[in-house]
JSON list of C-alpha atoms in Angstrom, two decimals:
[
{"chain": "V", "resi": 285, "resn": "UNK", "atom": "CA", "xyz": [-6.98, -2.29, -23.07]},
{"chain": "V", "resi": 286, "resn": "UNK", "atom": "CA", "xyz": [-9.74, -2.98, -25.71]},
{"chain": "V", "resi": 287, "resn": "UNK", "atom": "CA", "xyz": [-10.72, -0.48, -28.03]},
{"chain": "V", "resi": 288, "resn": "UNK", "atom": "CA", "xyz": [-14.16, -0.49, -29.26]},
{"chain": "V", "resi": 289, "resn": "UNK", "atom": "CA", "xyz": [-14.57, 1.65, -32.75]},
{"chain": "V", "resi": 290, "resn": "UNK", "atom": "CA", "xyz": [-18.20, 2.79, -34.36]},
{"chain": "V", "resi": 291, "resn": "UNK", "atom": "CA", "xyz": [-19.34, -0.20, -36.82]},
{"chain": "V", "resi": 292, "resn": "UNK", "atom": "CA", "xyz": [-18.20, 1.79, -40.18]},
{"chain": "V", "resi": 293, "resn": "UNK", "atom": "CA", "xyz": [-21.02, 4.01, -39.99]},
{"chain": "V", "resi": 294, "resn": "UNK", "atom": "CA", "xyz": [-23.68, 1.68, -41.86]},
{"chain": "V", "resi": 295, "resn": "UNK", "atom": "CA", "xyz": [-27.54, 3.29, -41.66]},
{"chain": "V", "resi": 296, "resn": "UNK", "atom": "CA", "xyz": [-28.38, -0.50, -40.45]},
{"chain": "V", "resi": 297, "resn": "UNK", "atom": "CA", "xyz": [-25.64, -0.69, -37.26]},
{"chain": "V", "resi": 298, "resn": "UNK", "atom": "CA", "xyz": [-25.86, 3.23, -36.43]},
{"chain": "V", "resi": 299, "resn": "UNK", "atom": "CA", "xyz": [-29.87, 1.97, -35.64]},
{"chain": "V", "resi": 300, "resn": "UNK", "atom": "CA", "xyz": [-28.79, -1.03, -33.77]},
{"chain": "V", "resi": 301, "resn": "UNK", "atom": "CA", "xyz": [-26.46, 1.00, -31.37]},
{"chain": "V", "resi": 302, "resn": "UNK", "atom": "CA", "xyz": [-29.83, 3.57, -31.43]},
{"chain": "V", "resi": 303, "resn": "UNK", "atom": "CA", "xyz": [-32.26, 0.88, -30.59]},
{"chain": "V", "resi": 304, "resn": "UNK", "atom": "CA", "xyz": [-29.91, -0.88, -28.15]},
{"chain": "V", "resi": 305, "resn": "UNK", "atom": "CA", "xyz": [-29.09, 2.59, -26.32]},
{"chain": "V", "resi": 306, "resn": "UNK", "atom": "CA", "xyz": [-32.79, 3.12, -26.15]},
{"chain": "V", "resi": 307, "resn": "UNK", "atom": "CA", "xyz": [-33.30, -0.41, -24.18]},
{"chain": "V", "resi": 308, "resn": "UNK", "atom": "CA", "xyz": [-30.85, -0.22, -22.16]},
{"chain": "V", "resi": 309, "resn": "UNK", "atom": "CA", "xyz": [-31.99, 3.70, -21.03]},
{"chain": "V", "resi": 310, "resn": "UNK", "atom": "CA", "xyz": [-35.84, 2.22, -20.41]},
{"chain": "V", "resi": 311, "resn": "UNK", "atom": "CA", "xyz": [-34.80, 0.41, -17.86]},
{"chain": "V", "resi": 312, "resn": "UNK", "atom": "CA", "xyz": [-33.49, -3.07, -16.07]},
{"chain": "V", "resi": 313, "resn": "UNK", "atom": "CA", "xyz": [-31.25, -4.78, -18.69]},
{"chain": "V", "resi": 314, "resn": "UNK", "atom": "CA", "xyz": [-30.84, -8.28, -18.80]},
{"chain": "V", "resi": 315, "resn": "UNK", "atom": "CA", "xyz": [-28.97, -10.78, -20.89]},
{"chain": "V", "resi": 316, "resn": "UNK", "atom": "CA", "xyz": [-29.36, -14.04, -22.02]},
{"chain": "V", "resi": 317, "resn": "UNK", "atom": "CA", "xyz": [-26.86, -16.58, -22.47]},
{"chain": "V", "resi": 318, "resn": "UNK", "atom": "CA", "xyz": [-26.46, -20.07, -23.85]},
{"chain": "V", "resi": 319, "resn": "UNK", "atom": "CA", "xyz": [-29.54, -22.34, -22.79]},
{"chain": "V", "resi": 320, "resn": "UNK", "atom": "CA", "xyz": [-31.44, -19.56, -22.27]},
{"chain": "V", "resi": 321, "resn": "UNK", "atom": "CA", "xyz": [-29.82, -18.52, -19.25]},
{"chain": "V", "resi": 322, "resn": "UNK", "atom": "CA", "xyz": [-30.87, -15.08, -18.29]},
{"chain": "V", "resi": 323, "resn": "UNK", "atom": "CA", "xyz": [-28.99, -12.79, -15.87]},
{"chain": "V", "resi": 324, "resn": "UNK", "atom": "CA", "xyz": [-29.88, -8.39, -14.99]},
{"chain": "V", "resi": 325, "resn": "UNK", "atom": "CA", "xyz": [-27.07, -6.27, -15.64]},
{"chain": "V", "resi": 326, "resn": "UNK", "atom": "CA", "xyz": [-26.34, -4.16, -12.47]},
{"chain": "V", "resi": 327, "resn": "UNK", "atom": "CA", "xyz": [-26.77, -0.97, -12.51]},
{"chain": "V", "resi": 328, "resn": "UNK", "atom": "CA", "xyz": [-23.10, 0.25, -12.86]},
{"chain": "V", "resi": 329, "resn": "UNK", "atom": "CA", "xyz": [-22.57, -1.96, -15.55]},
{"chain": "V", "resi": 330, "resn": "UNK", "atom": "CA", "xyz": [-25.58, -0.79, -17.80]},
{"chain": "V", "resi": 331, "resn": "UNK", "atom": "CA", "xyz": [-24.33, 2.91, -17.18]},
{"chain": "V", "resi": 332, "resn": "UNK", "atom": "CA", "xyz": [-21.01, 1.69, -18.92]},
{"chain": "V", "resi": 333, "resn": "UNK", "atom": "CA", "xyz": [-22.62, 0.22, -21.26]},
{"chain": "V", "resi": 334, "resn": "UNK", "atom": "CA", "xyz": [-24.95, 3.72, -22.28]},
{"chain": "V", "resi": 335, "resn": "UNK", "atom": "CA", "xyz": [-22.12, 5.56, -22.32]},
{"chain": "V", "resi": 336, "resn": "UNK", "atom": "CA", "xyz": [-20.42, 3.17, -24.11]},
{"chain": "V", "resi": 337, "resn": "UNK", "atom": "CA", "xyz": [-23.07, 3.56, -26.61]},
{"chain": "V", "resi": 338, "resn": "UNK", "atom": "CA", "xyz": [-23.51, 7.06, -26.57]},
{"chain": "V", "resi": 339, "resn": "UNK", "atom": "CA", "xyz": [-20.23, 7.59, -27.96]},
{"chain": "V", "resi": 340, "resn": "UNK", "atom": "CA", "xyz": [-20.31, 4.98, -30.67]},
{"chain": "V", "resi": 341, "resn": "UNK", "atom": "CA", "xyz": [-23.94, 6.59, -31.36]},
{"chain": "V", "resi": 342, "resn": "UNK", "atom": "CA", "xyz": [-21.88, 9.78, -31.80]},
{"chain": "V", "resi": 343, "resn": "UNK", "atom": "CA", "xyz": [-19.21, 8.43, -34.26]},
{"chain": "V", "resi": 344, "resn": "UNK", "atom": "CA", "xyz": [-16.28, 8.12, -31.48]},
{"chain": "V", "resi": 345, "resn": "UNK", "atom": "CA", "xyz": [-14.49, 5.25, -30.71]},
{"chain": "V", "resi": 346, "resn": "UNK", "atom": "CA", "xyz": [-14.17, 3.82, -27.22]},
{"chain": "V", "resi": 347, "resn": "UNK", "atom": "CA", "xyz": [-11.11, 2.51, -25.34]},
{"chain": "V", "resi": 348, "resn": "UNK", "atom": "CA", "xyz": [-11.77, 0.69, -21.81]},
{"chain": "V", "resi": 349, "resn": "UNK", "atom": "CA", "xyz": [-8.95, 0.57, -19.80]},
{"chain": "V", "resi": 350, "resn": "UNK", "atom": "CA", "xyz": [-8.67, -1.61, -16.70]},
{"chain": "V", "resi": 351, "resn": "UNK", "atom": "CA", "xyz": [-7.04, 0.47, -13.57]},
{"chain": "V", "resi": 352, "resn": "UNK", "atom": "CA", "xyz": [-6.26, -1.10, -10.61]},
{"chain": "V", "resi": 353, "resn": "UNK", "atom": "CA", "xyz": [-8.01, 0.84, -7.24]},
{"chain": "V", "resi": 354, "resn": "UNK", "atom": "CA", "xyz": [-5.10, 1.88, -6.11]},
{"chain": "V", "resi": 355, "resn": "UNK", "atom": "CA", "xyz": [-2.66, 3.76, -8.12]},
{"chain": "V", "resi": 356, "resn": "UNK", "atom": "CA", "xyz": [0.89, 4.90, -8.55]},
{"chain": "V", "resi": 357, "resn": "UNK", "atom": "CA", "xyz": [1.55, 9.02, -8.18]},
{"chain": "V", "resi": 358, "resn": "UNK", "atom": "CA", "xyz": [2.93, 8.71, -11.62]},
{"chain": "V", "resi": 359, "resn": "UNK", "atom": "CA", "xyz": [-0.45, 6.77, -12.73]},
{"chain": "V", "resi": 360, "resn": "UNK", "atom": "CA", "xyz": [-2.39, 9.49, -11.04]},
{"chain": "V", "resi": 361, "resn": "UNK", "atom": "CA", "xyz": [-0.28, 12.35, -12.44]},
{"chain": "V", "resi": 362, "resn": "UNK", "atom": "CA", "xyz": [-1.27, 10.83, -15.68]},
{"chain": "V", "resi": 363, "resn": "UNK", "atom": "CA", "xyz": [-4.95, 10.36, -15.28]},
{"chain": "V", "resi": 364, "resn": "UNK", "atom": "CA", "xyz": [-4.68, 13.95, -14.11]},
{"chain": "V", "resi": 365, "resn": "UNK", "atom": "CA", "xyz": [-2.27, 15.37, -17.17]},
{"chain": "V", "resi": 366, "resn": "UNK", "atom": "CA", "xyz": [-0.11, 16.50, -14.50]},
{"chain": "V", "resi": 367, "resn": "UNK", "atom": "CA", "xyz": [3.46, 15.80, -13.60]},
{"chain": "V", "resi": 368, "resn": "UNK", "atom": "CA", "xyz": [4.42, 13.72, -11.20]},
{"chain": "V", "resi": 369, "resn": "UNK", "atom": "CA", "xyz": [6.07, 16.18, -9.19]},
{"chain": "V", "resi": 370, "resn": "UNK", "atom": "CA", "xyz": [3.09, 18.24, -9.47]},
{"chain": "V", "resi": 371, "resn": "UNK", "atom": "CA", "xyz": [0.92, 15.18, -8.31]},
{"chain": "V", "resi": 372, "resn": "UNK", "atom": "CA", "xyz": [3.23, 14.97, -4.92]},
{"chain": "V", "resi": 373, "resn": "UNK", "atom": "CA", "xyz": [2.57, 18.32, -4.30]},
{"chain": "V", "resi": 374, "resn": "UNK", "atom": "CA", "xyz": [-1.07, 17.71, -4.59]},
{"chain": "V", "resi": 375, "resn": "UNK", "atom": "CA", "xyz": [-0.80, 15.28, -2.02]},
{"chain": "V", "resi": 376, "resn": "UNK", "atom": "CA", "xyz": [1.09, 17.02, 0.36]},
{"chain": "V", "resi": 377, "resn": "UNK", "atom": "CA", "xyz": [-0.74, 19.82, 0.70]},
{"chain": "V", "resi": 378, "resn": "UNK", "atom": "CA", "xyz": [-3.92, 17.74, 1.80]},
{"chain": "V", "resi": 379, "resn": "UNK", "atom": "CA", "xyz": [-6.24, 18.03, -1.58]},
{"chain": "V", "resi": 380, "resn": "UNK", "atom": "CA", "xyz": [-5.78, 14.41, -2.24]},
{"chain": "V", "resi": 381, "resn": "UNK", "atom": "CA", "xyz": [-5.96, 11.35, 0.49]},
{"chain": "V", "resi": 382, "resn": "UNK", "atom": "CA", "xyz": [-3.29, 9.07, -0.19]},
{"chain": "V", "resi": 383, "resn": "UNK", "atom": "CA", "xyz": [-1.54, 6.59, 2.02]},
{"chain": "V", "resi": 384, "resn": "UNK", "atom": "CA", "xyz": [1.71, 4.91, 2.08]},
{"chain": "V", "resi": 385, "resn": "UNK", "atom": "CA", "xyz": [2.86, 1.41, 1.03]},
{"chain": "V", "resi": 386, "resn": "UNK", "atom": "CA", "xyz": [6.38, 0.79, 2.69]},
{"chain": "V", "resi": 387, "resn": "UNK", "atom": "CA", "xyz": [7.86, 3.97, 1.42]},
{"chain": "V", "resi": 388, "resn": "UNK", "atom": "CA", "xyz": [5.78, 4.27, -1.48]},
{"chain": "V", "resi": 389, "resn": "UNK", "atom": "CA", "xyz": [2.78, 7.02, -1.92]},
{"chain": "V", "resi": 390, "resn": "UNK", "atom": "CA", "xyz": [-0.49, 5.33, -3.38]},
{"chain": "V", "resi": 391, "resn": "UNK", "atom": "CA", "xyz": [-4.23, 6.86, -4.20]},
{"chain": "V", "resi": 392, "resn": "UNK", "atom": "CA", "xyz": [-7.31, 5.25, -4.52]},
{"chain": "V", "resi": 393, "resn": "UNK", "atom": "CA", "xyz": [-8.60, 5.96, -8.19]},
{"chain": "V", "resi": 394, "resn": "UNK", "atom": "CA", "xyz": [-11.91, 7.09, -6.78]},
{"chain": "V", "resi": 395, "resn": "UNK", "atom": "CA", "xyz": [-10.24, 10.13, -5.33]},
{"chain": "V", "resi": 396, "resn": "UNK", "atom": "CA", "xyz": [-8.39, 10.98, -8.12]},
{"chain": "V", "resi": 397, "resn": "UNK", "atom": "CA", "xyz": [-11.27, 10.86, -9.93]},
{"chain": "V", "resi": 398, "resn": "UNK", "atom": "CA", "xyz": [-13.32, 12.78, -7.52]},
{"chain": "V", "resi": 399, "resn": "UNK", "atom": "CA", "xyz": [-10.61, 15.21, -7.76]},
{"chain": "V", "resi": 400, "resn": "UNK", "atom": "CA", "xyz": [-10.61, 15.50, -11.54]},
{"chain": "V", "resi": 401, "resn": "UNK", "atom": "CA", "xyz": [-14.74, 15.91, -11.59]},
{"chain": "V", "resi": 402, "resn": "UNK", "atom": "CA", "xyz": [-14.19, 18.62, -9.00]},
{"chain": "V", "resi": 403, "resn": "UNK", "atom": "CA", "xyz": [-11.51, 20.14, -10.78]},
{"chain": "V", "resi": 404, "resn": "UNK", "atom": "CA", "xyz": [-13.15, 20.37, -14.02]},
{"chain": "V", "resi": 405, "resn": "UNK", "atom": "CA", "xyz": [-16.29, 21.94, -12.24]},
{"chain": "V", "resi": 406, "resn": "UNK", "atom": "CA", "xyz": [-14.28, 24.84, -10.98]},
{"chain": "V", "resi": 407, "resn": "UNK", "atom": "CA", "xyz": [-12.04, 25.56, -14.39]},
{"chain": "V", "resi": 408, "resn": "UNK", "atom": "CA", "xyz": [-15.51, 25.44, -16.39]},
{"chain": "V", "resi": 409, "resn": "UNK", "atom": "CA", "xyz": [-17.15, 28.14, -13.14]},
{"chain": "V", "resi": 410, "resn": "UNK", "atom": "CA", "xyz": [-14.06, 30.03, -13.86]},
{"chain": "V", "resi": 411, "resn": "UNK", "atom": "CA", "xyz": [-14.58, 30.34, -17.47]},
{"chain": "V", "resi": 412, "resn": "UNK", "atom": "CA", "xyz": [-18.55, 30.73, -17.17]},
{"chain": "V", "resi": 413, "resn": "UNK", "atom": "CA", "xyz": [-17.66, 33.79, -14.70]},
{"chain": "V", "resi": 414, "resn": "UNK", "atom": "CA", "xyz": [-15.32, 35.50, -16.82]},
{"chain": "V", "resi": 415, "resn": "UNK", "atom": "CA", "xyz": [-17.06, 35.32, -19.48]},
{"chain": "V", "resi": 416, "resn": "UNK", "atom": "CA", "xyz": [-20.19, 37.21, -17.77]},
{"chain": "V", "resi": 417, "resn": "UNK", "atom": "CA", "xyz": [-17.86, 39.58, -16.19]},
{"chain": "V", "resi": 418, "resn": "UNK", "atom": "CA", "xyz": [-16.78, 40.60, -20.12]},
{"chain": "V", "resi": 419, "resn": "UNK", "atom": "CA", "xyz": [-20.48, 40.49, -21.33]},
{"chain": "V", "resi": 420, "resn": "UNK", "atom": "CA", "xyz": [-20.99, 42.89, -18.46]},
{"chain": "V", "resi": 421, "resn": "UNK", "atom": "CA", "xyz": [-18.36, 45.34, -19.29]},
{"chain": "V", "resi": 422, "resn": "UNK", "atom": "CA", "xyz": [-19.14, 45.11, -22.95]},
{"chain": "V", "resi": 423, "resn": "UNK", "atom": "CA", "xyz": [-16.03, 43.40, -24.02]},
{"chain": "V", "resi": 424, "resn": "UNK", "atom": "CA", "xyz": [-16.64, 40.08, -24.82]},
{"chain": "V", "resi": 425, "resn": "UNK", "atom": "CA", "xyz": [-16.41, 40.14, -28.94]},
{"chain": "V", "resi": 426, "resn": "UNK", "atom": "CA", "xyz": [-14.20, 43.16, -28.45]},
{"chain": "V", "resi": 427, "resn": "UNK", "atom": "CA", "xyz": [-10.56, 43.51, -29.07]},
{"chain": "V", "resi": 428, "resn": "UNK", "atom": "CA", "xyz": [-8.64, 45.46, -26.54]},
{"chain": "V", "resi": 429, "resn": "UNK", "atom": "CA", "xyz": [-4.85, 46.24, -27.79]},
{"chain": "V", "resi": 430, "resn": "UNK", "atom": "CA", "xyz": [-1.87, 47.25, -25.39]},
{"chain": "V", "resi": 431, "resn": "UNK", "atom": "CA", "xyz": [-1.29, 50.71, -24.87]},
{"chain": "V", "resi": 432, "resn": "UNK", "atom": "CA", "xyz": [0.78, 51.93, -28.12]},
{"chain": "V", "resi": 433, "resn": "UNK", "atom": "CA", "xyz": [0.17, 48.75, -30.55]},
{"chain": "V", "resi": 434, "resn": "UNK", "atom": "CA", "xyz": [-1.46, 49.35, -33.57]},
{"chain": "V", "resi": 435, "resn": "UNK", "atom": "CA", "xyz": [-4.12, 47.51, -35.19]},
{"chain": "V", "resi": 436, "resn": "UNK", "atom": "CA", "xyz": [-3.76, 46.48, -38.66]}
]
């Protein structure tokens, strides 16, 4: 695990971070190493590295943590913030591929992160939606009480 923090928040390496997000955003990046050796970033790399800084541009510190493709049901209940058991279930009932090694259950990472994007979509729908249906019914900022409470 390596753990990347902003650089104390100095005006001079908040506008390096800046300047280097803005290269790296305009378009191929490329590096060059001892003797002048140059070499282009691909293009999944330079995404990490935006969003890497992105969130040091923002004041938050990064933490890049190697996974291996496939996973444990406890590593995926974890990456989830599930339980374990939970995670089982999840796989059982078909809304996660997994396959077995000897008698063990194992995920590929890019479906449980496929899973987690999708899931994520559909809490923040579910939120969006409810909170039209109250704007609708005029009782979004409104405080409804139980039948026979009091308010104080």
């Amino acid at each position: 695990m390596t753990m990347v923090t902003p650089a104390g928040g100095s005006t001079q390496s908040i506008a390096q971070i800046r300047d280097l997000r803005r290269l790296v955003q305009a378009g191929p990046v490329k590096v060059v190493g001892i003797h002048g050796r140059k070499a282009e970033l691909p293009c999944t790399v330079a995404g990490l590295l935006d969003q890497i800084l992105k969130n040091l541009q923002a004041g938050k510190a990064v933490t890049i943590v190697a996974e291996p493709q496939q996973l444990t049901t406890q590593r995926a209940a974890n990456l989830l913030g599930v339980s374990r058991p939970f995670m089982v279930r999840l796989l059982e009932e078909g809304k996660l591929p997994f396959h077995m090694v000897g008698s063990h259950r194992r995920v590929h990472l890019k479906d449980v992160l496929a899973y987690r994007k999708r899931r994520d979509r559909e809490r923040h729908s579910a939120i969006n939606r409810m909170a039209r249906m109250e704007l609708a019914a005029g009782t979004y900022d409104k405080v409804i009480l139980p039948e026979g409470a009091e308010e104080r």
